[in-house]
CSV table of C-alpha atoms and ligand atoms in Angstrom, one decimal:
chain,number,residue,atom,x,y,z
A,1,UNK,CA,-27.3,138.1,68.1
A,2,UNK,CA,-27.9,134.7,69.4
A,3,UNK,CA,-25.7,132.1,68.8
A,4,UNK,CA,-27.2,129.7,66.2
A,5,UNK,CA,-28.5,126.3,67.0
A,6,UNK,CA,-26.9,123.7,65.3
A,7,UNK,CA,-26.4,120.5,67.2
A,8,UNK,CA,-28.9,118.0,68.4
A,9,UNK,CA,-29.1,115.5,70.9
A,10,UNK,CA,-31.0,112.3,70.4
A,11,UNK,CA,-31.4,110.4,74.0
A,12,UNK,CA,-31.5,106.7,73.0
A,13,UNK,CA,-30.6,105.1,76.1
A,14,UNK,CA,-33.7,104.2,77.6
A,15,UNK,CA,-34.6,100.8,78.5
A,16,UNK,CA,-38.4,101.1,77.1
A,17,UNK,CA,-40.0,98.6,80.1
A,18,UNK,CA,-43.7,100.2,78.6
A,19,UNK,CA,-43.3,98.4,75.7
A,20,UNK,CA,-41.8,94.8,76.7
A,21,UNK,CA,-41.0,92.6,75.4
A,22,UNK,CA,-41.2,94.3,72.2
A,23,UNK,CA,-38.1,96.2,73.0
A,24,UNK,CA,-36.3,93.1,75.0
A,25,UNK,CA,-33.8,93.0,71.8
A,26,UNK,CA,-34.9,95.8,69.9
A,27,UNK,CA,-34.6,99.9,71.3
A,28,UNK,CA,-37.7,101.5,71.5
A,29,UNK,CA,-36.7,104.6,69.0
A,30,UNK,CA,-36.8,101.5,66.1
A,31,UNK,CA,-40.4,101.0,66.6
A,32,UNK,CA,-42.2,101.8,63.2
A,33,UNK,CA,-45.0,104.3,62.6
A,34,UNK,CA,-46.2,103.0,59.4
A,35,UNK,CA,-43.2,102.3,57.8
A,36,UNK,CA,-40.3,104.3,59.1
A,37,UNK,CA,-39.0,103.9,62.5
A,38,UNK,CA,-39.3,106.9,65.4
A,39,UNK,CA,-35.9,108.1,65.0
A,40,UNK,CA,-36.1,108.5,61.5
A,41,UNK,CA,-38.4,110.9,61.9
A,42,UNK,CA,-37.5,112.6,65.0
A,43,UNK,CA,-34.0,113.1,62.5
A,44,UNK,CA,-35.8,114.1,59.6
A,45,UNK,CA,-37.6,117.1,62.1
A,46,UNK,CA,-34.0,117.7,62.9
A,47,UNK,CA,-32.7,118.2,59.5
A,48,UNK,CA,-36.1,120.0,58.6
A,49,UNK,CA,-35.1,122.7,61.2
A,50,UNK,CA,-31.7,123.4,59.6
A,51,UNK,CA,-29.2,120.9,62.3
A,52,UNK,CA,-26.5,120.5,61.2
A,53,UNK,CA,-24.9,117.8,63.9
A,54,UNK,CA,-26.8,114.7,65.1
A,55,UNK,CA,-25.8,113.3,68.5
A,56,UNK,CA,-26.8,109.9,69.8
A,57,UNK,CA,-26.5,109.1,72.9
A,58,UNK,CA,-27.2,105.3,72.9
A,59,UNK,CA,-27.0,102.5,75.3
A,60,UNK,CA,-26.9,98.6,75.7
A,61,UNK,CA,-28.7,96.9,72.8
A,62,UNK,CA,-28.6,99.9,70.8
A,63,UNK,CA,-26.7,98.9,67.3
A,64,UNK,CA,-29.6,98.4,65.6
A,65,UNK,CA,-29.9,102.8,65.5
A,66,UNK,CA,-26.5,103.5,64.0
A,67,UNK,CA,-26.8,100.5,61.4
A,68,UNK,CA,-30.5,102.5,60.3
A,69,UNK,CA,-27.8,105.6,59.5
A,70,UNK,CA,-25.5,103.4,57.7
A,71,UNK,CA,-25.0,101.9,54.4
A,72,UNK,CA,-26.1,98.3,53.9
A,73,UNK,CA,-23.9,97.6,51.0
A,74,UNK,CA,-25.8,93.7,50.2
A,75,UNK,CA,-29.1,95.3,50.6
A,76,UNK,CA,-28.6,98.0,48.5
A,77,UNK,CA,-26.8,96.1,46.0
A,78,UNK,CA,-29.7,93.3,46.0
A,79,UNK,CA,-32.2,96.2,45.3
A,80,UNK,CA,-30.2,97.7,42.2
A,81,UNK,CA,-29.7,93.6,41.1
A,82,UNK,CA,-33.6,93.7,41.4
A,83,UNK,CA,-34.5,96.4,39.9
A,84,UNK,CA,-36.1,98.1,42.6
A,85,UNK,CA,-35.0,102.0,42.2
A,86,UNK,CA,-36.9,104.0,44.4
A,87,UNK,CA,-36.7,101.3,47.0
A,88,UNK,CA,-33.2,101.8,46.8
A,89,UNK,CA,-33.1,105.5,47.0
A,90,UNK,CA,-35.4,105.4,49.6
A,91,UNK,CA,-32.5,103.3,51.8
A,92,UNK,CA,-30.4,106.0,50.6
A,93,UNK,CA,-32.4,108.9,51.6
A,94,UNK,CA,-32.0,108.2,55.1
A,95,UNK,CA,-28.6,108.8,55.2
A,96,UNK,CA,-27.1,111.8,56.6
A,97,UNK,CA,-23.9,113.6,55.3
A,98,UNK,CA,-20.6,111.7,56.4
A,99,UNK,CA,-18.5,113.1,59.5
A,100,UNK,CA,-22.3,114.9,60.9
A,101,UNK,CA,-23.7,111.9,63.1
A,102,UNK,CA,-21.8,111.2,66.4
A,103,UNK,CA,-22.3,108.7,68.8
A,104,UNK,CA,-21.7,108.1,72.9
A,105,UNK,CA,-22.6,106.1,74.8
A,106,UNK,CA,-24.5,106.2,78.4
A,107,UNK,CA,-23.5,103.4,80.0
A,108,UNK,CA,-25.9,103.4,82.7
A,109,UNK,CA,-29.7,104.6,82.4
A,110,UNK,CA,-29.6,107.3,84.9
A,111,UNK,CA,-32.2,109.3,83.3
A,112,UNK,CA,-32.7,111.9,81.0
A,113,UNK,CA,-30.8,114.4,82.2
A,114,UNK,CA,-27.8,112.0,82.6
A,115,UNK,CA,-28.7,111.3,78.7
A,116,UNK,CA,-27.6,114.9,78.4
A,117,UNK,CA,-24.9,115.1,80.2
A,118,UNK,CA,-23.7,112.5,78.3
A,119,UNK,CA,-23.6,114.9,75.5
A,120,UNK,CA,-21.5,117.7,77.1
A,121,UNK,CA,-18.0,117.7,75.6
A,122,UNK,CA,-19.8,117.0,71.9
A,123,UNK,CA,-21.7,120.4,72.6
A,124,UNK,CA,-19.5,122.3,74.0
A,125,UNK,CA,-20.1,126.1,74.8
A,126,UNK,CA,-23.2,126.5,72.0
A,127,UNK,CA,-26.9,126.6,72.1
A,128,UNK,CA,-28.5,122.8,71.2
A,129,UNK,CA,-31.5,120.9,70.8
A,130,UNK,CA,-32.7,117.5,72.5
A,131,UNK,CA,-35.0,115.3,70.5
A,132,UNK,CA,-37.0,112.7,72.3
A,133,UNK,CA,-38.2,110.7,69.4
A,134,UNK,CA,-40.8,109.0,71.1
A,135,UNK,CA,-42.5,112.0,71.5
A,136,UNK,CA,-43.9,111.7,67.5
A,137,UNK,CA,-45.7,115.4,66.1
A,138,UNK,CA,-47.7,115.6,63.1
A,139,UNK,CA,-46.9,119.2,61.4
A,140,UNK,CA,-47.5,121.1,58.2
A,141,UNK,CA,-45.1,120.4,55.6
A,142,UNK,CA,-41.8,122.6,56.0
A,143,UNK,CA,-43.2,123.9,59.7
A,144,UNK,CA,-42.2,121.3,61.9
A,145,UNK,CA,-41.9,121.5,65.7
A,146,UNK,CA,-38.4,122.1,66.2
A,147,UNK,CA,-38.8,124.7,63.6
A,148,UNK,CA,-41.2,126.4,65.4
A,149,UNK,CA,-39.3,126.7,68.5
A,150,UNK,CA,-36.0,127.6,66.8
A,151,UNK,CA,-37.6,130.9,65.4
A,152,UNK,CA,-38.7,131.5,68.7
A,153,UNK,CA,-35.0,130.6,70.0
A,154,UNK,CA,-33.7,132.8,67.0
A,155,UNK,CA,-35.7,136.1,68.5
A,156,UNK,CA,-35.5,135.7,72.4
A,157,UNK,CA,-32.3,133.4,73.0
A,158,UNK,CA,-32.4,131.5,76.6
A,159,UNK,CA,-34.2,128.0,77.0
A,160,UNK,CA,-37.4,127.2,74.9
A,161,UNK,CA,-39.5,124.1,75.5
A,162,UNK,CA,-42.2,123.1,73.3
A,163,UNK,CA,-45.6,122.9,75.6
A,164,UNK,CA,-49.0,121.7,75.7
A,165,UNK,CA,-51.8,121.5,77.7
A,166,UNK,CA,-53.1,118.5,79.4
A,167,UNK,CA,-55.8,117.3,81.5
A,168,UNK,CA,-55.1,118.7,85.1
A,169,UNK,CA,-55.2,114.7,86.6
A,170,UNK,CA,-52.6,114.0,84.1
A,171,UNK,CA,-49.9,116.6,85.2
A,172,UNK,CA,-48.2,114.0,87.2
A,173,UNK,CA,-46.5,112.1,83.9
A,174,UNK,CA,-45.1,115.6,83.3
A,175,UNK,CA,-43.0,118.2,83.4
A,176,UNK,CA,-45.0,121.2,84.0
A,177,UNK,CA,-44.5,125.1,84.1
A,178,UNK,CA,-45.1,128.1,86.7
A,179,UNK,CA,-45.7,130.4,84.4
A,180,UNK,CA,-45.3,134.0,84.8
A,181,UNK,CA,-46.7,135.2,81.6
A,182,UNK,CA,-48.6,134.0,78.4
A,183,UNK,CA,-49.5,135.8,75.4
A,184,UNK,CA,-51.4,132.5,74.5
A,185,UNK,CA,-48.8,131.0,72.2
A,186,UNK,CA,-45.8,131.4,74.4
A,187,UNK,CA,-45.6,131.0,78.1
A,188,UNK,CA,-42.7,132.2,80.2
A,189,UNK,CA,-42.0,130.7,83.1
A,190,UNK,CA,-40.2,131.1,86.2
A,191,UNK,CA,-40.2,127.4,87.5
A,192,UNK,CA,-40.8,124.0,86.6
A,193,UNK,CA,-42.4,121.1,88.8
A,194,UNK,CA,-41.3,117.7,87.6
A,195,UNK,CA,-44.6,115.1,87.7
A,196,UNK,CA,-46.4,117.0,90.2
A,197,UNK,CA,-49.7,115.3,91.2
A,198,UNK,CA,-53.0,117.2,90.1
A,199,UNK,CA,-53.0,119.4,92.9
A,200,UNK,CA,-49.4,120.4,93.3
A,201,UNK,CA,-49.2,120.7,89.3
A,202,UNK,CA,-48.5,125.1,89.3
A,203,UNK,CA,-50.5,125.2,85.8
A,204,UNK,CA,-51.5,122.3,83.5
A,205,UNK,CA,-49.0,123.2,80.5
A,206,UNK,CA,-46.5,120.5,80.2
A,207,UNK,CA,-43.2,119.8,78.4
A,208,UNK,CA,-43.3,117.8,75.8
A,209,UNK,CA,-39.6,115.9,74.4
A,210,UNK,CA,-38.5,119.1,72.3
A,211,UNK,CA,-36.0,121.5,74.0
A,212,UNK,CA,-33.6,124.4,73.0
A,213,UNK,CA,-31.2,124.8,76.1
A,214,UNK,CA,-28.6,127.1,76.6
A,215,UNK,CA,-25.1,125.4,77.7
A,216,UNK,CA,-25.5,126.4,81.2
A,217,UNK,CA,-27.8,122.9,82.0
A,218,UNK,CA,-24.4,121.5,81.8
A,219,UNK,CA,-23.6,123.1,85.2
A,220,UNK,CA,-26.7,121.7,87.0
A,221,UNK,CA,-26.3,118.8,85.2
A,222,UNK,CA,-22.7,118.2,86.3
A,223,UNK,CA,-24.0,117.8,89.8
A,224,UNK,CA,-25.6,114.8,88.8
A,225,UNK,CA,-28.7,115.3,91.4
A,226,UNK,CA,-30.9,113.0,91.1
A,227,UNK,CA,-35.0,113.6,91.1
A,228,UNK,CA,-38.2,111.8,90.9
A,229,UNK,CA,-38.1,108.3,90.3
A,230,UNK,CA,-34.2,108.2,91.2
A,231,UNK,CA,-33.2,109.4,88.1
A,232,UNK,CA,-31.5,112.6,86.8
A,233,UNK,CA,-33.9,115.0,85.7
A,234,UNK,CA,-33.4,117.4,82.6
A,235,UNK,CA,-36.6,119.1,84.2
A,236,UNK,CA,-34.8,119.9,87.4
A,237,UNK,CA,-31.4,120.8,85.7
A,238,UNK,CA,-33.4,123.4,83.5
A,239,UNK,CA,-35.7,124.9,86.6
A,240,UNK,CA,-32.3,125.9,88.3
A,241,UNK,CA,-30.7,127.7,85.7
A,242,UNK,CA,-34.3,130.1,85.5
A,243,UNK,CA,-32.4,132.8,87.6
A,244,UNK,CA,-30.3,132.9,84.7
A,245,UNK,CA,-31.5,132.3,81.5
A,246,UNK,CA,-34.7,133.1,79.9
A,247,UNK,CA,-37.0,130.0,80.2
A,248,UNK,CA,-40.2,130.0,77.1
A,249,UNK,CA,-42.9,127.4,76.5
A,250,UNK,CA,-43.7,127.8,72.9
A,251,UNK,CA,-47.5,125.7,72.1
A,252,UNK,CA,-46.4,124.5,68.4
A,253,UNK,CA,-49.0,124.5,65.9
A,254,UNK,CA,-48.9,121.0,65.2
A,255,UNK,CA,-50.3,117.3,67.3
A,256,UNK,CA,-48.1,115.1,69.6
A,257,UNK,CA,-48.3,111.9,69.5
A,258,UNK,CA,-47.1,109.9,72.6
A,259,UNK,CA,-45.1,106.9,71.1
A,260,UNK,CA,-43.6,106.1,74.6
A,261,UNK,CA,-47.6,104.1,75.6
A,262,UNK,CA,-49.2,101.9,73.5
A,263,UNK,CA,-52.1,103.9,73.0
A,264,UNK,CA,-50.5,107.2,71.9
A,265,UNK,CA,-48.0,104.5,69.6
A,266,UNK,CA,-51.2,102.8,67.8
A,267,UNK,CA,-52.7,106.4,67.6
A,268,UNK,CA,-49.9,107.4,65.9
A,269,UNK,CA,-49.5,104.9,63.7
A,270,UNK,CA,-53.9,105.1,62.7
A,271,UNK,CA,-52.6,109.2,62.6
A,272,UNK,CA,-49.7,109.1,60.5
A,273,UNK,CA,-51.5,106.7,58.1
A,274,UNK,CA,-54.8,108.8,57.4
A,275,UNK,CA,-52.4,111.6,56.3
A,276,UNK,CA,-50.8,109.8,53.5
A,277,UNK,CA,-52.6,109.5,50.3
A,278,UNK,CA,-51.1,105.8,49.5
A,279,UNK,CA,-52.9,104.6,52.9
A,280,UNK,CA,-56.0,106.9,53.8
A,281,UNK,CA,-58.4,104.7,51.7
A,282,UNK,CA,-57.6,101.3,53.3
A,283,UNK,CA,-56.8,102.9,56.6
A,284,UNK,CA,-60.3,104.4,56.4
A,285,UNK,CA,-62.1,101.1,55.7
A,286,UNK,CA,-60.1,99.3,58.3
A,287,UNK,CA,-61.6,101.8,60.9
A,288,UNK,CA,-65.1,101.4,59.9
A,289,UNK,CA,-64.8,97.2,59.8
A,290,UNK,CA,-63.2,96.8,63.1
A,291,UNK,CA,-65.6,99.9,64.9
A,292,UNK,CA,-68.8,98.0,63.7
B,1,UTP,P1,-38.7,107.5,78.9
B,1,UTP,O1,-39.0,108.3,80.0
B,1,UTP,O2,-39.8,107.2,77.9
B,1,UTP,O3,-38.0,106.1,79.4
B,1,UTP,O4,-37.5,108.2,78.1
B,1,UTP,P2,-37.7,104.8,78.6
B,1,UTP,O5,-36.7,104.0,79.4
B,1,UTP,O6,-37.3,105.0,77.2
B,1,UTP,O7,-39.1,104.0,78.6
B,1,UTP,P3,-40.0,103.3,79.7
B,1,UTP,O8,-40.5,104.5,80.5
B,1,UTP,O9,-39.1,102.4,80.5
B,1,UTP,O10,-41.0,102.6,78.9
B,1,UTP,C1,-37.7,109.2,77.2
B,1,UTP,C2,-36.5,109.3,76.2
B,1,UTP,O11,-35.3,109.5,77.0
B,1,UTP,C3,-34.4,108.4,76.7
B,1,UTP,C4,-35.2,107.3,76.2
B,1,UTP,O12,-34.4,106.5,75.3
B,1,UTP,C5,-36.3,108.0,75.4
B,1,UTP,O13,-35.9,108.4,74.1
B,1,UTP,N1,-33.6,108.1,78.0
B,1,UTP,C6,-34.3,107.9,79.1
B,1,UTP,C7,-32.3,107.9,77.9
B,1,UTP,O14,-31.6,108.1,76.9
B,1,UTP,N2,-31.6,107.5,79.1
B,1,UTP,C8,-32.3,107.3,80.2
B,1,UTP,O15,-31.6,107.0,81.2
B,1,UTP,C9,-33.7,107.5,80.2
């Protein structure tokens, strides 16, 4: 049987330059969609999908996350004083259980699969997840994406990457897979090309910021190698374990929404919106005003 997965890593140590100066004094992964910032819900897929340990790995300027996962005694003591219940339990909510969130810190952005690394000794010799909360999905109630790719991780074992396809000239902001065989929902692969341009790019089925990985990244990622753009790549760390363990793309049944550029953020935000039954209406006339 596989071993089950029941950490999760959260790389927060990016410096977010796409979305300056907004994220001068503020990390990215606070940014709101509607009214709850990207980590919360890149945690709430987490607990969704039955983690049981959170791991930050956060940077400079980063406080702001592990106050959002703390008590704020005055606020929540103004909102009783006030009267406002569900506003208070709704601060509460968010909350996970004491002794499961864990914090470290990467002191230097190296990149993503220096994020990781970051995250070794808190892992340890045991299967785990990696979150990249600015990659937003929209799923069914009680299906999410992590979900998804944990029953797939629960059958198979090895490495399982959530996947999508994109528009071949767009392969280059990816990480994309040479697959070996695909049923149509799940793609195996036996390499992975990090950003390749359009005509490099081996198929146009990318890796979106949702990864199972077995514990043996760490001994790539212990090298510290770095890849495109300088920085360490998770990517390249995961194509040179594939003689070893089983690499899977799974295409979740869901819609990613690309928080990380303004336009996939204000998408999100119109998406995430129209689904709520408070919002739809207004959200709806909005549309139609400003599209006239
Ligand atoms: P991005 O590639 O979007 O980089 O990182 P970024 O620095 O956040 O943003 P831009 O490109 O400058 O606008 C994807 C995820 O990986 C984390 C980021 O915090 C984000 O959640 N990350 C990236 C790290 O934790 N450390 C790094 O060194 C790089």
């Amino acid at each position: 049987m596989n071993k089950p997965v029941r950490k999760a890593v959260f790389p927060v140590g990016g410096l977010g330059t796409r979305f300056l100066p907004a994220t001068k004094a503020m990390p990215k992964e606070m940014l709101p969609v509607v009214d709850k910032p990207l980590i919360q819900y890149a945690v709430e897929e987490a607990i969704e999908a039955g983690i049981e340990q959170f791991i930050f790995v956060t940077g400079r300027g980063k406080t702001a996350l592990e106050d959002h996962f703390d008590h704020s005694h005055e606020l929540e003591e103004t909102l009783l004083h006030k009267g406002k219940t569900e506003t208070h339990r709704t601060v509460l909510d968010i909350l996970p259980k004491p002794g499961s969130v864990f914090y470290t810190r990467q002191m230097r952005p190296l990149g993503l699969g220096h994020a990781v690394w970051c995250a070794k000794e808190l892992i340890g010799n045991e299967p785990f997840a990696v979150l990249l909360a600015d990659d937003l999905v929209l799923a069914n109630q009680g299906n999410c994406c992590l979900k998804q790719m944990i029953d797939v991780y629960n059958q198979n074992g090895g490495n399982v990457v959530a996947i999508e396809e994109v528009p071949r000239e767009e392969t280059y902001k990816y990480g994309v897979l040479n697959v070996t065989h695909d049923d149509g929902r799940i793609a195996q692969a036996d390499g992975l090309v990090e950003k390749p341009k359009p005509e490099d790019a081996p198929s146009n089925l990318s890796i979106i910021g949702r990864y199972i990985l077995d514990p043996e990244v760490f001994t790539e990622l212990d090298k510290q190698e770095s890849g495109a753009g300088g920085e360490v790549q998770l990517t390249d760390a995961m194509a040179k374990t594939m003689d070893r363990v089983e690499f899977r793309g799974l295409r979740f049944e869901g819609h990613r929404y690309d928080c990380g550029s303004k336009l996939g953020f204000i998408e999100a935000n119109l998406a995430f919106a129209l689904a709520r039954d408070d919002l739809r209406d207004g959200v709806t006339d909005i549309i139609k005003r400003l599209s006239v």
